[in-house]
Coordinates of C-alpha atoms and ligand atoms in Angstrom, one line a residue:
M1276 CA 0.0 0.0 0.0
L1277 CA 1.4 3.4 -1.0
K1278 CA 0.6 6.7 0.7
G1279 CA 0.1 10.1 -0.9
V1280 CA -1.9 13.3 -0.7
A1281 CA -5.6 12.7 -0.6
A1282 CA -6.6 15.2 -3.3
S1283 CA -10.0 14.1 -4.6
D1284 CA -12.4 12.0 -2.7
G1285 CA -13.8 8.6 -3.9
I1286 CA -12.6 5.1 -4.7
G1287 CA -11.3 4.2 -8.2
I1288 CA -10.6 0.6 -9.2
G1289 CA -9.1 0.0 -12.6
N1290 CA -6.1 -0.5 -14.8
V1291 CA -3.0 1.7 -15.0
L1292 CA -2.4 3.9 -18.0
L1293 CA 1.2 5.1 -17.6
I1294 CA 1.7 8.5 -19.1
E1295 CA 5.3 8.6 -20.3
E1296 CA 6.7 12.0 -20.5
T1297 CA 7.1 12.9 -24.2
S1298 CA 10.6 13.7 -25.0
L1299 CA 11.0 17.3 -25.8
E1300 CA 14.7 17.3 -26.2
Y1301 CA 16.3 19.5 -28.8
T1302 CA 19.7 20.9 -29.5
P1303 CA 19.8 24.7 -29.0
H1304 CA 21.2 26.3 -32.0
A1305 CA 22.0 29.8 -33.2
V1306 CA 19.7 31.2 -35.9
E1307 CA 20.6 33.7 -38.5
D1308 CA 17.2 34.5 -40.0
T1309 CA 15.8 35.9 -36.8
A1310 CA 12.7 37.4 -38.5
A1311 CA 11.7 33.9 -39.7
E1312 CA 12.4 32.4 -36.3
T1313 CA 10.3 35.1 -34.6
R1314 CA 7.5 34.3 -37.1
R1315 CA 7.9 30.6 -36.3
F1316 CA 7.5 31.4 -32.6
H1317 CA 4.3 33.4 -33.2
E1318 CA 2.8 30.7 -35.4
A1319 CA 3.4 28.3 -32.6
V1320 CA 1.7 30.6 -30.2
E1321 CA -1.3 30.7 -32.4
V1322 CA -1.5 26.9 -32.6
F1323 CA -1.1 26.8 -28.8
V1324 CA -3.9 29.3 -28.3
K1325 CA -6.2 27.4 -30.6
N1326 CA -5.4 24.0 -28.9
T1327 CA -5.8 25.5 -25.4
E1328 CA -9.1 27.1 -26.3
K1329 CA -10.4 23.8 -27.5
Q1330 CA -9.2 22.2 -24.2
A1331 CA -10.9 24.9 -22.3
E1332 CA -14.2 24.3 -24.2
N1333 CA -13.9 20.6 -23.3
L1334 CA -13.3 21.4 -19.7
T1335 CA -16.3 23.7 -19.5
K1336 CA -18.4 20.7 -20.4
T1337 CA -16.8 18.1 -18.2
A1338 CA -15.7 20.1 -15.1
G1339 CA -17.1 23.6 -15.3
E1340 CA -16.4 27.1 -16.3
K1341 CA -14.2 27.9 -13.4
E1342 CA -11.9 25.0 -14.2
A1343 CA -11.8 26.0 -17.9
K1344 CA -10.4 29.4 -16.7
I1345 CA -7.2 27.5 -15.7
M1346 CA -6.6 26.8 -19.3
L1347 CA -7.5 30.3 -20.3
G1348 CA -4.9 31.4 -17.8
H1349 CA -2.3 29.5 -19.9
I1350 CA -3.3 31.6 -22.9
S1351 CA -2.8 34.8 -20.9
M1352 CA 0.6 33.5 -19.8
I1353 CA 1.9 32.9 -23.3
K1354 CA 0.4 36.1 -24.6
D1355 CA 1.8 38.2 -21.8
P1356 CA 3.6 41.2 -23.5
Y1357 CA 6.5 40.9 -21.1
M1358 CA 7.0 37.2 -21.8
Q1359 CA 6.6 37.7 -25.5
G1360 CA 8.9 40.7 -25.6
E1361 CA 11.7 38.9 -23.7
I1362 CA 11.4 35.8 -26.0
E1363 CA 11.5 38.0 -29.1
K1364 CA 14.6 39.8 -27.7
Q1365 CA 16.4 36.5 -27.2
I1366 CA 15.4 35.3 -30.7
Q1367 CA 16.7 38.6 -32.2
G1368 CA 19.9 38.0 -30.3
G1369 CA 20.3 34.7 -32.3
S1370 CA 18.6 32.2 -30.0
C1371 CA 16.3 29.5 -31.5
A1372 CA 12.6 29.8 -30.5
E1373 CA 12.8 26.7 -28.3
A1374 CA 15.7 27.9 -26.2
A1375 CA 14.3 31.4 -25.9
L1376 CA 10.9 30.0 -24.7
E1377 CA 12.6 27.6 -22.4
N1378 CA 14.8 30.3 -20.8
M1379 CA 11.8 32.5 -20.1
C1380 CA 9.6 29.7 -18.7
D1381 CA 12.4 28.4 -16.5
M1382 CA 12.9 31.8 -15.1
F1383 CA 9.2 31.9 -14.0
I1384 CA 9.3 28.4 -12.8
G1385 CA 12.3 29.3 -10.6
V1386 CA 10.5 32.3 -9.2
F1387 CA 7.3 30.5 -8.5
S1388 CA 8.9 27.4 -7.0
A1389 CA 10.8 29.6 -4.5
A1390 CA 7.6 31.2 -3.2
E1391 CA 6.8 30.7 0.4
D1392 CA 3.1 29.9 -0.1
D1393 CA 1.9 26.7 -1.5
F1394 CA -0.5 28.3 -3.9
T1395 CA 2.2 30.3 -5.7
R1396 CA 4.5 27.4 -5.8
Q1397 CA 1.8 25.3 -7.5
R1398 CA 1.7 27.9 -10.3
A1399 CA 5.1 26.7 -11.4
A1400 CA 3.2 23.6 -12.7
D1401 CA 1.2 25.9 -15.0
V1402 CA 4.3 27.4 -16.5
R1403 CA 5.8 23.9 -17.0
D1404 CA 2.6 23.0 -18.8
V1405 CA 2.8 26.0 -21.0
K1406 CA 6.4 25.3 -21.8
A1407 CA 5.7 21.6 -22.6
G1408 CA 2.8 22.5 -24.8
M1409 CA 4.7 25.2 -26.7
L1410 CA 7.8 23.0 -27.1
A1411 CA 5.7 20.1 -28.4
I1412 CA 4.3 22.4 -31.1
L1413 CA 7.7 23.9 -32.0
L1414 CA 9.3 20.4 -32.2
G1415 CA 6.3 18.9 -34.0
V1416 CA 5.8 16.2 -31.2
N1417 CA 2.5 14.6 -30.4
V1418 CA 1.3 15.2 -26.9
V1419 CA -0.7 12.9 -24.7
D1420 CA -4.3 12.6 -25.7
L1421 CA -6.5 11.1 -23.0
T1422 CA -9.7 11.3 -24.9
A1423 CA -9.2 7.8 -26.2
A1424 CA -8.5 6.1 -22.8
A1425 CA -10.3 2.8 -22.3
P1426 CA -13.1 2.6 -19.7
G1427 CA -11.7 1.8 -16.2
T1428 CA -8.5 3.7 -16.7
I1429 CA -6.3 4.9 -13.8
I1430 CA -3.9 7.5 -15.0
V1431 CA -0.4 7.3 -13.5
A1432 CA 1.8 10.3 -14.3
R1433 CA 4.7 12.2 -12.9
E1434 CA 2.5 15.3 -13.0
L1435 CA -1.0 15.7 -14.2
T1436 CA -0.9 18.9 -16.1
P1437 CA -4.1 21.0 -16.6
S1438 CA -3.8 20.4 -20.4
M1439 CA -3.8 16.7 -19.9
T1440 CA -6.8 16.9 -17.6
A1441 CA -8.7 18.8 -20.2
G1442 CA -8.8 15.7 -22.3
I1443 CA -10.3 13.5 -19.6
D1444 CA -13.6 11.8 -20.0
R1445 CA -14.8 10.9 -16.6
D1446 CA -16.7 7.9 -17.9
N1447 CA -13.4 6.3 -18.7
I1448 CA -10.9 7.7 -16.2
V1449 CA -11.7 6.4 -12.8
G1450 CA -8.6 7.4 -10.9
I1451 CA -5.5 9.6 -10.9
I1452 CA -2.1 8.9 -9.3
T1453 CA 0.8 11.3 -9.6
E1454 CA 4.3 11.7 -8.2
T1455 CA 4.0 15.5 -7.6
G1456 CA 1.3 18.0 -6.6
G1457 CA -0.5 19.0 -3.5
K1458 CA -4.0 19.7 -2.4
T1459 CA -4.1 23.1 -4.0
S1460 CA -2.4 22.1 -7.3
H1461 CA -4.4 22.6 -10.4
S1462 CA -4.4 18.8 -10.9
A1463 CA -6.1 18.5 -7.6
I1464 CA -8.6 21.2 -8.2
L1465 CA -9.5 19.7 -11.6
A1466 CA -9.7 16.2 -10.3
R1467 CA -12.1 17.4 -7.6
A1468 CA -14.2 19.3 -10.2
L1469 CA -14.2 16.2 -12.4
E1470 CA -15.1 14.1 -9.4
I1471 CA -12.3 11.7 -10.1
P1472 CA -10.6 10.0 -7.1
A1473 CA -7.0 11.2 -6.9
V1474 CA -3.9 10.6 -4.8
L1475 CA -1.0 12.9 -5.5
S1476 CA 2.7 13.0 -4.5
V1477 CA 3.1 9.2 -4.4
E1478 CA 6.8 8.5 -4.7
N1479 CA 8.2 6.7 -7.8
V1480 CA 4.9 5.6 -9.2
T1481 CA 5.9 6.2 -12.8
K1482 CA 8.9 3.9 -12.3
T1483 CA 7.3 1.1 -10.4
F1484 CA 3.8 0.9 -12.0
K1485 CA 3.3 -0.9 -15.3
D1486 CA 0.7 -0.3 -18.0
G1487 CA -2.4 -2.4 -17.6
E1488 CA -1.8 -3.5 -14.0
K1489 CA -4.7 -3.5 -11.6
V1490 CA -4.7 -0.8 -9.0
I1491 CA -7.1 0.8 -6.4
V1492 CA -7.1 4.6 -5.6
D1493 CA -8.6 5.6 -2.3
G1494 CA -8.8 9.4 -2.7
K1495 CA -10.3 9.9 0.8
A1496 CA -7.5 8.1 2.7
G1497 CA -4.8 9.1 0.2
L1498 CA -3.9 5.4 -0.4
V1499 CA -2.9 3.4 -3.5
I1500 CA -3.2 -0.3 -3.4
E1501 CA -1.0 -2.0 -6.0
N1502 CA -1.9 -5.5 -7.3
P1503 CA -5.0 -5.8 -5.1
T1504 CA -6.1 -9.2 -3.9
A1505 CA -9.7 -10.4 -4.5
A1506 CA -10.4 -9.5 -0.9
D1507 CA -9.1 -5.9 -1.5
I1508 CA -11.3 -5.6 -4.5
T1509 CA -14.4 -6.8 -2.6
E1510 CA -13.6 -4.5 0.3
Y1511 CA -13.0 -1.4 -1.9
T1512 CA -16.0 -2.1 -4.2
A1513 CA -18.2 -2.0 -1.1
K1514 CA -16.4 1.2 0.0
R1515 CA -17.0 2.7 -3.4
E1516 CA -20.7 1.8 -3.4
E1517 CA -21.0 3.3 0.1
F1518 CA -19.3 6.5 -1.0
L1519 CA -21.5 6.8 -4.1
A1520 CA -24.7 6.1 -2.1
E1521 CA -23.7 8.6 0.5
K1522 CA -22.9 11.2 -2.2
S1523 CA -26.2 10.7 -3.9
E1524 CA -28.0 10.8 -0.6
L1525 CA -26.3 14.1 0.2
E1526 CA -27.3 15.5 -3.2
M1527 CA -30.9 15.1 -2.2
F1528 CA -30.3 17.8 0.3
R1529 CA -29.1 20.3 -2.3
N1530 CA -31.3 23.4 -2.9
K1531 CA -33.4 22.5 0.1
K1532 CA -34.1 24.4 3.3
T1533 CA -32.3 23.3 6.4
L1534 CA -35.0 21.7 8.6
N1535 CA -35.0 19.4 11.5
A1536 CA -37.4 16.4 11.6
D1537 CA -40.2 18.6 13.0
G1538 CA -39.8 21.2 10.2
T1539 CA -38.1 23.8 12.3
E1540 CA -35.8 25.9 10.1
Y1541 CA -32.2 26.6 10.8
E1542 CA -29.7 28.9 9.0
L1543 CA -26.8 27.0 7.5
F1544 CA -23.9 29.3 6.7
C1545 CA -20.3 28.8 5.6
N1546 CA -16.9 29.8 7.0
I1547 CA -14.6 31.5 4.5
G1548 CA -11.2 33.1 4.5
K1549 CA -11.0 34.9 1.1
P1550 CA -13.6 36.8 -1.0
E1551 CA -13.3 34.1 -3.7
D1552 CA -14.4 31.5 -1.2
A1553 CA -17.8 33.0 -1.3
V1554 CA -18.2 31.4 -4.7
K1555 CA -17.5 28.0 -3.1
A1556 CA -20.0 28.8 -0.3
V1557 CA -22.7 29.4 -2.9
E1558 CA -21.7 26.4 -5.0
C1559 CA -21.9 24.2 -2.0
D1560 CA -25.4 25.5 -1.2
G1561 CA -24.4 27.6 1.8
E1562 CA -27.2 30.0 2.8
G1563 CA -24.8 32.7 3.6
V1564 CA -21.4 33.3 5.3
G1565 CA -21.4 33.0 9.0
L1566 CA -17.7 33.7 9.4
F1567 CA -15.4 35.6 7.0
R1568 CA -11.9 35.4 8.7
T1569 CA -10.6 38.7 7.5
E1570 CA -7.1 38.1 8.8
F1571 CA -6.3 36.3 5.5
L1572 CA -6.6 39.7 3.8
F1573 CA -3.8 40.9 6.0
M1574 CA -1.5 37.9 5.6
D1575 CA 0.8 37.0 2.8
R1576 CA 1.7 40.7 2.1
N1577 CA 4.1 43.3 3.4
S1578 CA 1.9 46.1 4.5
L1579 CA -1.7 46.7 5.7
P1580 CA -4.4 46.5 3.1
N1581 CA -5.9 50.0 2.8
E1582 CA -9.6 51.0 3.1
N1583 CA -10.2 50.7 -0.6
E1584 CA -8.6 47.3 -1.0
Q1585 CA -10.6 46.0 1.9
F1586 CA -13.8 47.6 0.6
E1587 CA -13.3 45.8 -2.7
A1588 CA -12.7 42.5 -1.0
Y1589 CA -15.8 42.7 1.2
K1590 CA -17.9 44.0 -1.7
K1591 CA -16.7 41.2 -3.9
A1592 CA -17.8 38.6 -1.4
V1593 CA -21.2 40.2 -0.6
M1594 CA -22.0 40.6 -4.3
V1595 CA -21.3 36.9 -4.9
L1596 CA -23.8 36.1 -2.1
K1597 CA -26.6 38.0 -3.9
G1598 CA -28.5 39.1 -0.8
K1599 CA -27.5 36.2 1.5
P1600 CA -25.9 37.3 4.8
L1601 CA -22.1 37.9 5.1
I1602 CA -20.8 38.1 8.7
I1603 CA -17.4 39.8 8.6
R1604 CA -15.2 39.1 11.6
T1605 CA -12.9 42.0 12.3
L1606 CA -9.2 41.3 12.4
D1607 CA -8.5 38.4 14.7
I1608 CA -4.8 38.6 15.0
G1609 CA -2.4 37.2 17.6
G1610 CA -2.2 33.9 19.3
D1611 CA -1.5 31.4 16.5
K1612 CA -2.2 34.0 13.7
E1613 CA 0.8 36.2 12.9
I1614 CA 1.2 39.1 10.6
P1615 CA 5.0 39.8 10.6
Y1616 CA 4.8 43.4 9.3
L1617 CA 2.7 44.5 12.3
G1618 CA 5.8 43.8 14.4
L1619 CA 3.8 42.5 17.4
E1620 CA 5.9 42.1 20.5
K1621 CA 6.7 38.6 21.5
E1622 CA 4.7 37.7 24.5
E1623 CA 5.1 35.1 27.3
N1624 CA 1.6 33.9 26.7
P1625 CA 0.3 35.0 23.3
F1626 CA -3.1 33.3 23.6
M1627 CA -3.8 35.3 26.7
G1628 CA -2.2 38.4 25.3
Y1629 CA -2.6 41.5 23.2
R1630 CA -4.7 40.1 20.4
A1631 CA -7.9 40.2 18.4
I1632 CA -10.4 42.8 19.6
R1633 CA -7.9 43.9 22.3
Y1634 CA -5.3 44.8 19.7
C1635 CA -7.8 46.4 17.4
L1636 CA -9.2 48.6 20.2
G1637 CA -5.6 49.7 21.0
N1638 CA -4.9 50.4 17.3
K1639 CA -7.8 52.6 16.4
D1640 CA -6.6 53.6 13.0
L1641 CA -6.2 50.1 11.7
F1642 CA -9.5 49.1 13.2
K1643 CA -11.5 52.0 11.9
T1644 CA -10.0 51.5 8.4
Q1645 CA -11.4 48.0 8.5
I1646 CA -14.8 49.1 9.9
R1647 CA -15.1 51.9 7.3
A1648 CA -14.4 49.4 4.5
I1649 CA -17.0 47.0 5.9
L1650 CA -19.6 49.8 6.3
R1651 CA -19.1 51.0 2.7
A1652 CA -19.5 47.5 1.4
S1653 CA -22.7 47.1 3.4
V1654 CA -24.5 49.0 0.7
Y1655 CA -24.1 46.0 -1.6
G1656 CA -25.8 43.3 0.5
D1657 CA -26.6 41.9 4.0
I1658 CA -23.3 42.5 5.8
R1659 CA -23.0 42.1 9.5
I1660 CA -20.0 42.9 11.8
M1661 CA -18.6 40.5 14.3
F1662 CA -15.9 41.2 17.0
P1663 CA -13.6 38.3 18.0
L1664 CA -12.4 37.2 21.4
V1665 CA -14.7 39.4 23.4
T1666 CA -14.4 39.0 27.2
C1667 CA -16.3 41.9 28.7
V1668 CA -19.1 44.4 28.0
E1669 CA -16.7 47.4 27.7
E1670 CA -15.1 45.8 24.7
V1671 CA -18.4 45.6 22.9
R1672 CA -19.4 49.1 23.8
H1673 CA -16.0 50.5 22.8
G1674 CA -16.1 48.6 19.4
K1675 CA -19.7 49.9 18.8
T1676 CA -18.6 53.5 19.6
L1677 CA -15.9 53.2 17.0
V1678 CA -18.4 51.9 14.5
E1679 CA -20.5 55.0 15.2
E1680 CA -17.5 57.2 14.7
C1681 CA -16.8 55.6 11.3
K1682 CA -20.4 56.1 10.3
A1683 CA -20.1 59.8 11.1
E1684 CA -16.9 60.0 9.1
L1685 CA -18.4 58.3 6.1
K1686 CA -21.5 60.5 6.3
A1687 CA -19.3 63.6 6.3
Q1688 CA -17.6 62.2 3.2
G1689 CA -21.0 61.6 1.5
K1690 CA -20.3 57.8 1.4
G1691 CA -23.1 55.4 1.7
F1692 CA -23.5 52.6 4.3
N1693 CA -26.2 50.6 6.0
N1694 CA -27.0 52.6 9.1
D1695 CA -28.7 49.6 10.7
I1696 CA -25.8 47.2 10.3
K1697 CA -26.0 44.4 12.8
I1698 CA -23.1 44.0 15.2
G1699 CA -22.4 40.7 16.9
I1700 CA -19.7 39.0 18.8
M1701 CA -17.8 35.7 18.9
T1702 CA -18.5 34.0 22.1
E1703 CA -15.2 32.0 22.3
T1704 CA -13.8 32.8 25.8
A1705 CA -14.8 31.4 29.1
A1706 CA -15.5 35.0 30.2
S1707 CA -18.0 35.6 27.4
A1708 CA -19.8 32.4 28.3
A1709 CA -20.0 33.4 31.9
I1710 CA -21.5 36.8 31.1
A1711 CA -23.4 35.7 28.0
D1712 CA -26.6 37.2 29.7
L1713 CA -24.9 40.6 29.9
L1714 CA -23.3 40.5 26.5
A1715 CA -26.6 39.5 24.8
K1716 CA -28.0 42.9 25.9
E1717 CA -25.2 44.7 24.1
C1718 CA -25.2 43.1 20.7
D1719 CA -27.4 41.8 17.8
F1720 CA -26.1 38.2 17.6
F1721 CA -23.7 35.6 19.0
S1722 CA -21.5 33.2 17.2
I1723 CA -19.9 30.5 19.3
G1724 CA -16.3 29.9 18.4
T1725 CA -15.8 26.4 19.8
N1726 CA -12.2 26.2 18.5
D1727 CA -11.1 28.8 21.1
L1728 CA -13.9 28.2 23.6
T1729 CA -12.8 24.7 24.1
G1730 CA -9.2 25.7 24.6
Y1731 CA -10.0 28.6 26.9
T1732 CA -12.6 26.7 28.9
M1733 CA -10.3 23.6 29.4
S1734 CA -7.2 25.9 29.8
C1735 CA -5.5 23.8 27.2
D1736 CA -3.5 24.7 24.2
R1737 CA -4.9 22.9 21.2
G1738 CA -1.5 22.6 19.6
N1739 CA 0.0 20.8 22.6
S1740 CA -0.3 17.1 22.1
K1741 CA 0.4 16.4 25.8
V1742 CA -2.9 18.0 26.8
S1743 CA -4.9 17.2 23.7
Y1744 CA -7.0 14.6 25.6
L1745 CA -8.6 17.6 27.3
Y1746 CA -9.4 19.4 24.1
S1747 CA -12.9 18.2 23.3
H1748 CA -16.2 20.0 22.8
F1749 CA -17.7 17.0 24.6
Q1750 CA -16.1 17.9 27.9
P1751 CA -18.9 18.5 30.3
A1752 CA -17.4 22.0 31.0
V1753 CA -17.5 22.9 27.3
L1754 CA -21.0 21.6 26.8
R1755 CA -22.2 23.7 29.8
M1756 CA -20.6 26.8 28.3
I1757 CA -22.2 26.2 25.0
E1758 CA -25.6 25.6 26.5
K1759 CA -25.4 28.7 28.7
I1760 CA -24.4 30.9 25.7
I1761 CA -27.3 29.6 23.6
K1762 CA -29.8 30.0 26.4
S1763 CA -28.7 33.5 27.2
A1764 CA -29.1 34.5 23.6
A1765 CA -32.6 33.0 23.5
E1766 CA -33.7 34.7 26.7
N1767 CA -32.6 38.0 25.2
G1768 CA -34.1 37.4 21.8
I1769 CA -31.0 37.4 19.7
P1770 CA -29.9 34.7 17.2
V1771 CA -27.0 32.5 18.1
G1772 CA -24.8 30.6 15.7
M1773 CA -21.8 28.4 15.9
C1774 CA -18.8 28.9 13.6
G1775 CA -16.3 26.7 15.3
E1776 CA -15.4 23.3 13.7
A1777 CA -17.7 21.6 16.2
A1778 CA -20.8 22.9 14.3
A1779 CA -20.1 20.2 11.7
D1780 CA -19.8 17.4 14.2
P1781 CA -22.8 15.0 13.6
M1782 CA -22.5 13.9 17.3
L1783 CA -23.0 17.5 18.5
V1784 CA -25.8 18.4 16.2
P1785 CA -28.7 16.9 18.4
L1786 CA -27.3 18.7 21.4
L1787 CA -27.2 22.0 19.5
I1788 CA -30.8 21.5 18.4
S1789 CA -31.9 20.9 21.9
F1790 CA -29.9 23.8 23.3
G1791 CA -31.7 26.1 20.7
L1792 CA -28.9 27.1 18.3
T1793 CA -30.4 28.9 15.4
E1794 CA -27.5 29.0 12.9
F1795 CA -24.7 26.6 11.9
S1796 CA -21.6 27.9 10.1
V1797 CA -19.4 25.2 8.6
S1798 CA -16.8 24.8 5.9
P1799 CA -18.5 24.8 2.4
V1800 CA -17.8 21.0 1.9
S1801 CA -19.8 20.2 5.0
V1802 CA -23.0 22.0 4.2
L1803 CA -25.0 19.1 2.8
K1804 CA -23.7 16.7 5.4
V1805 CA -24.8 19.0 8.2
R1806 CA -28.2 19.6 6.6
K1807 CA -28.7 15.9 6.5
E1808 CA -27.7 15.5 10.2
I1809 CA -30.1 18.2 11.3
A1810 CA -32.9 16.6 9.3
K1811 CA -32.6 13.4 11.4
W1812 CA -33.6 14.9 14.7
T1813 CA -36.9 16.0 16.2
K1814 CA -36.7 18.4 19.1
R1815 CA -38.1 15.8 21.4
D1816 CA -35.4 13.2 20.5
A1817 CA -32.7 15.8 20.7
D1818 CA -34.0 16.9 24.2
A1819 CA -34.1 13.4 25.4
L1820 CA -30.4 13.0 24.4
R1821 CA -29.5 16.3 25.9
D1822 CA -31.2 15.5 29.2
Y1823 CA -29.2 12.3 29.7
V1824 CA -25.9 13.7 28.3
M1825 CA -26.0 16.6 30.7
T1826 CA -26.2 14.2 33.7
L1827 CA -23.0 12.4 32.7
H1828 CA -19.8 13.3 34.4
T1829 CA -17.0 12.6 31.9
Q1830 CA -16.2 13.3 28.3
S1831 CA -15.8 9.6 27.4
E1832 CA -19.2 8.7 28.9
I1833 CA -20.8 11.4 26.8
V1834 CA -19.0 10.4 23.6
E1835 CA -19.9 6.7 24.2
Y1836 CA -23.5 7.5 25.0
I1837 CA -24.0 9.7 21.9
K1838 CA -22.4 7.2 19.7
S1839 CA -24.8 4.5 20.9
K1840 CA -27.7 6.7 20.0
L1841 CA -26.6 7.6 16.4
Ligands
LIG2638 C1 -13.2 29.6 16.8 O1 -12.4 30.0 17.6 O2 -14.0 28.7 17.0 C2 -13.3 30.3 15.5 C3 -14.2 30.0 14.6 O3 -12.3 31.2 15.2 P1 -10.8 30.8 14.7 O4 -10.8 29.3 14.5 O5 -10.6 31.6 13.5 O6 -10.0 31.2 15.9
LIG2639 MG1 -11.4 31.9 17.5

C-alpha cells in the first residue's frame, strides 16, 4: 500500500495507463534569419492558443467554467507582453525559438517554485505545462491525448498537467495517481471538479507501475493499493458503493431548506477566508457566510491593506452572495495568527495576550480603516460585523462607539452605508460564556467559536499534544458553556450561531438543536452533510439525548452514549 496526498475523494478501481513524458529534447542552435524564427514562434503561439481554447471548451463541459479558466490562464501567460517581448529579444539575439521560450519559462518556474506559499509554488506547474505545450508544437511532437483512454483507466503520471486533464472523459478515467502535486495544485482542483478520485505525490509511481496492471485509488485516505487481492477488490468495491450512495443521498439535500425532523428551520452558513471562497460557499449550497476570517486579507503581504482594498474584497464577497448574509469578523490577529509586518511584540503567553479585539481597540486607525471598509461594502448586501475574542461588556461598547465614529466620518464624506448594520460578537472565551446574559443585551447576535472556547474553557492549548486529551467539545465543562451561551441568547431574543469546527460534528448536532442554536456555520464542503444530520432529529429526541448527556460526568461517557444513539 502506498501513501500520498488525498486530493480528490472517492474510490477508483481500474487498470494503469502510464503516461510517459514525451521527449521534448532539442539541441539549442544559433539562428541567422531571426525574423523567420520570430514568425515561427508566433505561429506556434497561435496553434497553442487554438489548442488551449479547445481544451478549455472541453473542460467547460466536463468540469465547469471555473476550471476552464485555468486553461485560459495559460493563454494569458503565453500572450503576456513581457513574456513575448523577452522571448523575441532572445530570438533577435540569435537564440532559437525553443531555447528562448525555455529560458523565459524556466525563469518563471524558478521564481514561483521559490515562493513561500503553497498556492504560488503550485503555479510553477502551470508554466511547466505552457512550456511543454509550446515546445511540443515547435518540435512537432504529439502530446498525450487522454480522450481515447479505455473505460476503467487509472492515470499514472509524474505530474498531471491541466492540459492533460482537459482531455479527460470521466466515464473512462476512474482514478488519478501522480508523483507530484499538493491539495491546491491545479491537478487536484481539476480532479475534484471532475469528481475523479486522486492521490497525488506518491513516490516513484511512474517507475514502479506498469501499464495495464490493476490498482485501487482511495482518494479519501490518500492510499494506493497495487496489485490488489480479490479480498481488497471486494472491500473497496463495497467502499466505493458506500461512497456513491452517501454522495447521492447528500445530493438530495441540495437546494433544500435546512429543517429538523419537526420542520423547524435553521440557517446553514459557511466559513470563508477569502472573498473568492464566497463562490464556493454558494456552489456548496451555503445559505450565507457565518464567518469571514478577514485576517487572511492581512496575511501574505508586506503592509496593511488600505480601506479601498478591503472595501473591494468585502464588496466582492457580498456581491457573490446576492443578498445572502455575510458576517465579517474584524481582524482576529495574535495567538497562532501572525502578521509579521505588524511587528507584534513577543509575549510570554500570546493566547492570553494583546490580540484580536484587544489589539484592534488599541490600534484605532487600523481598526477604523477596516470598519469603514465594511460599512461601505454594506451598501451591496446583507453585511454584519462581528468582534472576535470578546471577554467583557466594555469591549463591545468600545467597538460599537468606533463603528458610530466611522459612520459619522463616512456621512461627512458623503459615502453610503447601512446605518442599521448588525453588530455581533464571537463567544469564544470562558468569560464571554460566563457573562453571556450581559453580553446578549449589548449586541445583535452571538456566534460560538468552539475552537477557542474549548481551549479557553479547558485551559489547554490545542496545539500541545500532551494536553490534547482535554481538548474536546464533549467535555462537560464545554457543553455547559455552549448551553449557557445559547440559552442567554434565546432569553434576550438574539440569534445564536456556531462557527467553530464543532458545528459540523454530527455527534454534537442533536445537542445544539436541543440547546436552541439557530445558525450553523461550517466549511463549504460540510454544508450538505450538516443539513442531512439536522434533518434526522426531532426536538423531542434531541431533548431526550441532551437530558441524559448533561447528567453524565465525563467526556468519554458522553461520547460513548451519543455514539450509541446515532
Ligand atoms: C473559533 O475560535 O472557533 C473560530 C471559529 O475562530 P478561529 O478558528 O478563527 O479562531
Ligand atoms: Mg477563534
